[in-house]
CSV table of C-alpha atoms in Angstrom, one decimal:
chain,number,residue,atom,x,y,z
A,1,MET,CA,10.9,-37.2,-35.8
A,2,MET,CA,14.0,-35.8,-34.3
A,3,PHE,CA,15.6,-34.8,-37.7
A,4,LYS,CA,13.2,-31.8,-38.4
A,5,PRO,CA,14.1,-29.9,-35.2
A,6,ILE,CA,17.8,-30.5,-35.8
A,7,LEU,CA,17.5,-29.3,-39.4
A,8,TYR,CA,15.6,-26.2,-38.4
A,9,ARG,CA,18.2,-25.4,-35.8
A,10,LEU,CA,21.0,-25.8,-38.3
A,11,ALA,CA,19.1,-23.6,-40.8
A,12,ALA,CA,18.6,-20.9,-38.1
A,13,ALA,CA,22.3,-21.1,-37.2
A,14,ALA,CA,23.3,-20.7,-40.8
A,15,TRP,CA,21.1,-17.6,-41.2
A,16,LEU,CA,22.4,-16.1,-38.0
A,17,PHE,CA,26.0,-16.7,-39.2
A,18,ALA,CA,25.3,-15.1,-42.5
A,19,ALA,CA,23.6,-12.1,-41.0
A,20,ALA,CA,26.6,-11.6,-38.7
A,21,ALA,CA,29.0,-11.9,-41.6
A,22,VAL,CA,27.3,-9.4,-43.9
A,23,HIS,CA,26.6,-6.8,-41.2
A,24,ALA,CA,30.2,-6.7,-39.8
A,25,ALA,CA,32.3,-3.6,-39.7
A,26,ALA,CA,33.9,-2.4,-43.0
A,27,PRO,CA,36.9,-4.6,-44.0
A,28,GLN,CA,40.3,-2.9,-43.4
A,29,GLY,CA,42.2,-1.4,-46.3
A,30,ARG,CA,42.1,1.8,-48.3
A,31,ILE,CA,39.9,2.9,-51.1
A,32,TYR,CA,41.2,5.1,-53.9
A,33,ASP,CA,38.7,7.1,-55.9
A,34,THR,CA,40.3,7.3,-59.3
A,35,GLN,CA,38.1,10.1,-60.6
A,36,ALA,CA,38.7,12.3,-57.6
A,37,GLY,CA,42.3,11.3,-57.2
A,38,ARG,CA,42.1,10.7,-53.5
A,39,GLU,CA,41.3,8.1,-50.8
A,40,ILE,CA,37.7,7.9,-49.5
A,41,ALA,CA,36.1,6.2,-46.5
A,42,PRO,CA,34.1,2.9,-47.0
A,43,GLU,CA,30.9,4.8,-46.0
A,44,ALA,CA,31.5,7.4,-48.7
A,45,LEU,CA,31.9,4.6,-51.3
A,46,VAL,CA,28.6,3.1,-50.1
A,47,GLN,CA,26.8,6.5,-50.7
A,48,GLN,CA,28.4,6.9,-54.2
A,49,LEU,CA,27.4,3.4,-55.2
A,50,LYS,CA,23.8,3.9,-54.2
A,51,GLN,CA,23.6,6.6,-56.9
A,52,ALA,CA,24.6,4.2,-59.7
A,53,ASP,CA,22.3,2.3,-62.0
A,54,VAL,CA,25.0,-0.4,-62.6
A,55,VAL,CA,27.7,-1.4,-60.3
A,56,LEU,CA,30.5,-3.9,-61.2
A,57,ILE,CA,32.6,-5.4,-58.5
A,58,GLY,CA,35.8,-7.1,-59.7
A,59,GLU,CA,37.2,-9.8,-57.4
A,60,LYS,CA,39.8,-12.5,-57.2
A,61,HIS,CA,37.7,-15.6,-56.9
A,62,ASP,CA,39.5,-17.4,-54.2
A,63,GLU,CA,40.3,-14.4,-52.0
A,64,ALA,CA,38.3,-14.4,-48.8
A,65,ALA,CA,39.0,-10.7,-48.1
A,66,HIS,CA,37.3,-9.8,-51.4
A,67,HIS,CA,34.2,-11.8,-50.6
A,68,ASN,CA,34.0,-10.0,-47.2
A,69,ALA,CA,34.2,-6.7,-48.9
A,70,GLU,CA,31.5,-7.7,-51.4
A,71,ALA,CA,29.2,-8.9,-48.6
A,72,TRP,CA,29.7,-5.7,-46.6
A,73,LEU,CA,28.9,-3.5,-49.6
A,74,LEU,CA,25.8,-5.5,-50.5
A,75,ALA,CA,24.6,-5.4,-46.9
A,76,GLN,CA,25.1,-1.6,-46.6
A,77,THR,CA,23.2,-1.0,-49.8
A,78,ALA,CA,20.5,-3.6,-49.4
A,79,ASP,CA,17.7,-1.1,-48.8
A,80,ALA,CA,18.6,0.9,-51.8
A,81,ARG,CA,18.6,-2.2,-54.0
A,82,GLN,CA,15.3,-3.9,-53.1
A,83,SER,CA,13.8,-3.3,-56.6
A,84,GLY,CA,17.1,-4.2,-58.3
A,85,SER,CA,19.2,-7.3,-59.0
A,86,VAL,CA,22.5,-8.9,-58.4
A,87,LEU,CA,24.1,-10.8,-61.3
A,88,LEU,CA,26.8,-13.5,-60.5
A,89,GLU,CA,29.5,-14.6,-62.9
A,90,MET,CA,29.3,-18.0,-61.1
A,91,LEU,CA,25.8,-18.6,-62.4
A,92,ASP,CA,24.9,-19.2,-66.1
A,93,ALA,CA,21.7,-18.9,-68.0
A,94,SER,CA,20.9,-22.7,-67.7
A,95,GLN,CA,20.6,-22.2,-64.0
A,96,GLN,CA,18.3,-19.2,-63.9
A,97,ARG,CA,14.9,-20.9,-63.6
A,98,GLN,CA,16.1,-23.0,-60.8
A,99,VAL,CA,17.7,-20.1,-58.9
A,100,GLY,CA,14.6,-18.0,-59.3
A,101,GLU,CA,12.4,-20.7,-57.9
A,102,VAL,CA,14.6,-21.2,-54.9
A,103,GLN,CA,14.9,-17.5,-54.2
A,104,ALA,CA,11.0,-17.1,-54.4
A,105,TRP,CA,10.7,-20.0,-52.0
A,106,MET,CA,13.2,-18.6,-49.5
A,107,GLN,CA,11.5,-15.1,-49.7
A,108,SER,CA,8.2,-16.8,-48.9
A,109,GLY,CA,9.6,-18.2,-45.7
A,110,GLY,CA,11.5,-21.3,-46.9
A,111,LYS,CA,14.5,-22.2,-44.7
A,112,THR,CA,17.5,-24.2,-45.8
A,113,THR,CA,21.1,-24.8,-44.7
A,114,PRO,CA,24.0,-23.6,-46.9
A,115,HIS,CA,24.7,-27.2,-48.0
A,116,ARG,CA,21.1,-27.8,-49.0
A,117,LEU,CA,21.1,-24.4,-50.8
A,118,ASN,CA,24.0,-25.5,-52.9
A,119,GLU,CA,21.9,-28.5,-54.1
A,120,LYS,CA,18.6,-26.7,-54.4
A,121,MET,CA,19.9,-23.9,-56.7
A,122,GLY,CA,22.1,-26.3,-58.8
A,123,TRP,CA,25.3,-24.5,-57.9
A,124,ASN,CA,28.2,-25.4,-60.2
A,125,ASN,CA,30.9,-26.7,-57.9
A,126,ALA,CA,33.7,-25.6,-60.2
A,127,TRP,CA,33.1,-22.4,-58.1
A,128,GLN,CA,34.2,-23.4,-54.6
A,129,TRP,CA,31.0,-23.3,-52.5
A,130,GLN,CA,32.9,-22.5,-49.3
A,131,ASP,CA,34.1,-19.3,-51.0
A,132,TYR,CA,30.5,-18.1,-51.7
A,133,SER,CA,28.1,-19.9,-49.5
A,134,THR,CA,27.6,-17.1,-46.9
A,135,LEU,CA,27.3,-14.4,-49.5
A,136,VAL,CA,24.9,-16.4,-51.8
A,137,HIS,CA,22.8,-17.4,-48.8
A,138,PHE,CA,22.4,-13.7,-47.9
A,139,LEU,CA,21.6,-12.7,-51.5
A,140,MET,CA,19.0,-15.4,-52.0
A,141,GLY,CA,17.1,-14.0,-49.0
A,142,GLN,CA,17.0,-10.5,-50.3
A,143,LYS,CA,14.3,-8.8,-52.5
A,144,ALA,CA,16.7,-8.0,-55.2
A,145,LYS,CA,16.7,-10.7,-57.8
A,146,VAL,CA,19.7,-13.0,-58.1
A,147,LEU,CA,20.5,-13.4,-61.8
A,148,ALA,CA,22.9,-15.3,-63.9
A,149,ALA,CA,25.6,-13.1,-65.5
A,150,ASN,CA,27.1,-15.7,-67.7
A,151,PRO,CA,25.8,-17.4,-70.9
A,152,GLU,CA,25.3,-21.2,-70.9
A,153,ARG,CA,28.5,-23.1,-71.1
A,154,ALA,CA,27.6,-24.7,-74.5
A,155,ALA,CA,27.2,-21.2,-76.0
A,156,VAL,CA,30.6,-20.2,-74.7
A,157,ARG,CA,32.3,-23.2,-76.2
A,158,GLN,CA,30.8,-22.3,-79.6
A,159,ALA,CA,32.1,-18.8,-79.3
A,160,ALA,CA,35.7,-19.4,-80.2
A,161,SER,CA,35.5,-17.3,-83.3
A,162,PHE,CA,33.5,-14.4,-81.7
A,163,VAL,CA,34.7,-11.0,-82.8
A,164,PRO,CA,33.2,-7.9,-81.2
A,165,GLN,CA,31.8,-5.4,-83.7
A,166,GLY,CA,31.7,-2.4,-81.4
A,167,LYS,CA,34.4,0.3,-81.4
A,168,ALA,CA,35.4,-0.1,-77.8
A,169,GLY,CA,35.1,-3.9,-77.4
A,170,GLY,CA,36.4,-4.6,-80.9
A,171,ASP,CA,39.6,-2.5,-80.4
A,172,ALA,CA,42.5,-4.7,-81.4
A,173,ARG,CA,44.5,-3.4,-78.4
A,174,VAL,CA,41.9,-4.9,-76.1
A,175,ARG,CA,42.2,-8.4,-77.7
A,176,GLU,CA,46.0,-8.1,-77.5
A,177,ALA,CA,46.0,-7.2,-73.9
A,178,LEU,CA,43.6,-10.0,-73.1
A,179,GLY,CA,45.9,-12.4,-75.0
A,180,GLU,CA,48.9,-11.3,-72.9
A,181,ILE,CA,46.9,-11.8,-69.7
A,182,MET,CA,46.1,-15.3,-70.8
A,183,GLY,CA,49.7,-16.1,-71.4
A,184,GLY,CA,49.6,-16.5,-75.2
A,185,ASN,CA,51.5,-15.2,-78.2
A,186,HIS,CA,51.2,-15.1,-81.9
A,187,GLY,CA,47.5,-15.8,-81.9
A,188,SER,CA,47.7,-18.9,-79.6
A,189,THR,CA,45.0,-17.6,-77.4
A,190,ASP,CA,42.6,-16.2,-80.0
A,191,GLY,CA,39.9,-18.7,-79.1
A,192,LEU,CA,40.2,-18.0,-75.4
A,193,VAL,CA,40.0,-14.2,-76.0
A,194,SER,CA,36.9,-14.7,-78.1
A,195,MET,CA,35.2,-16.7,-75.5
A,196,GLN,CA,36.2,-14.1,-72.8
A,197,GLN,CA,34.8,-11.3,-74.9
A,198,PHE,CA,31.6,-13.3,-75.7
A,199,LYS,CA,31.1,-13.6,-72.0
A,200,ASP,CA,31.7,-9.8,-71.5
A,201,HIS,CA,29.2,-9.1,-74.3
A,202,THR,CA,26.6,-11.3,-72.8
A,203,MET,CA,27.2,-9.9,-69.3
A,204,ALA,CA,26.7,-6.4,-70.6
A,205,GLN,CA,23.4,-7.3,-72.4
A,206,ASN,CA,22.2,-9.1,-69.2
A,207,LEU,CA,23.0,-6.0,-67.1
A,208,ILE,CA,21.1,-3.7,-69.5
A,209,ALA,CA,18.1,-6.0,-69.3
A,210,ALA,CA,18.3,-6.6,-65.5
A,211,PRO,CA,16.1,-4.6,-63.0
A,212,LYS,CA,17.9,-1.6,-61.7
A,213,PRO,CA,20.0,-0.9,-59.8
A,214,ALA,CA,21.9,-3.9,-61.1
A,215,TRP,CA,25.0,-5.0,-59.4
A,216,MET,CA,27.4,-7.7,-60.9
A,217,LEU,CA,30.1,-9.7,-59.1
A,218,ALA,CA,32.7,-11.1,-61.4
A,219,GLY,CA,36.4,-11.5,-61.9
A,220,ALA,CA,38.4,-8.3,-62.1
A,221,ILE,CA,39.2,-8.7,-65.8
A,222,HIS,CA,35.5,-9.0,-66.6
A,223,THR,CA,34.8,-5.8,-64.7
A,224,SER,CA,37.7,-3.8,-66.0
A,225,LYS,CA,36.8,-0.5,-67.7
A,226,GLN,CA,39.8,-1.1,-70.1
A,227,LEU,CA,39.2,-4.7,-71.0
A,228,GLY,CA,35.8,-6.0,-70.0
A,229,VAL,CA,32.1,-5.4,-69.6
A,230,PRO,CA,32.1,-1.6,-69.5
A,231,LEU,CA,33.5,-1.6,-73.1
A,232,PHE,CA,30.3,-3.5,-74.2
A,233,LEU,CA,28.0,-1.3,-72.2
A,234,ARG,CA,29.5,1.6,-74.1
A,235,ASP,CA,29.2,0.0,-77.4
A,236,ALA,CA,25.5,-0.8,-76.7
A,237,GLY,CA,24.9,2.9,-76.0
A,238,TYR,CA,23.9,2.3,-72.4
A,239,GLY,CA,23.2,5.7,-70.9
A,240,GLY,CA,22.9,4.8,-67.2
A,241,LYS,CA,25.4,5.7,-64.5
A,242,VAL,CA,28.0,2.9,-64.3
A,243,LYS,CA,30.5,2.4,-61.4
A,244,VAL,CA,33.3,-0.1,-61.2
A,245,VAL,CA,34.9,-1.2,-58.0
A,246,ILE,CA,38.1,-3.3,-58.4
A,247,LEU,CA,39.1,-5.3,-55.2
A,248,ALA,CA,42.9,-5.5,-55.1
A,249,ASP,CA,45.7,-6.9,-53.0
A,250,PRO,CA,47.7,-4.1,-51.4
A,251,ALA,CA,50.9,-5.8,-52.7
A,252,ASN,CA,49.6,-6.0,-56.3
A,253,SER,CA,48.3,-2.6,-57.5
A,254,PRO,CA,46.2,-2.5,-60.7
A,255,GLU,CA,46.3,0.5,-63.0
A,256,ASN,CA,43.8,3.2,-61.9
A,257,GLU,CA,42.2,3.1,-65.4
A,258,HIS,CA,40.6,-0.2,-64.7
A,259,GLY,CA,38.1,1.1,-62.1
A,260,ASP,CA,36.4,4.0,-60.7
A,261,TYR,CA,37.5,2.8,-57.3
A,262,ILE,CA,40.3,0.6,-56.2
A,263,TRP,CA,39.8,-1.0,-52.9
A,264,TYR,CA,43.0,-2.4,-51.4
A,265,VAL,CA,41.5,-5.0,-49.1
A,266,LYS,CA,43.4,-6.5,-46.2
């Protein structure tokens, strides 16, 4: 049987590629600490994130530089997160059992190629696998649990009338700002805003329930301290230490209030 040796070599090559990617030097760019009002080194960011109970990293989904920065941060903090978890916006609750079984299999010595991992864990290909394959391959081999951040899609579709009850998440100015981002006016995006906030509410609950330290990778709007999940953590009375890293394009600067750190990644 010639196919097994070939498969094993492909799997080994994939693992070596993933290891090289996540252990590379820190991505270029500058990191602004919004609380301290100054720039800090990537290594200083790593040390500060290691002290947090919850870390939210906000990305642009199709930006390779953002995925490189996420991979580097996760690799540098791996030892400190062994008893914790990583929640992914790209996974929903319906996939959790399958993902958990595959991660347990990989941690017990199971080997697979990135292509086969896609199939084994039931990845939703609406999220481009080539953007996430190396990062997910690395995470699935770690001790920290890989968890779904999102609710099931059916639940999201039924949440078009969801209205947050908390003071922070339910602030009318938040819904107005989200509506503007989504390009609507005069209530035309109310349903979309409700579904967005239902996701944020669910993500917050999932983070609270997840093993700590709990990290979450999601779009930058979801992770925003002004618009997203942190508001729902506050409304839930969560008392742990929360840190938000917003990954940004140097040419498109977000307001500092959206994160504790803004990393302008090149």
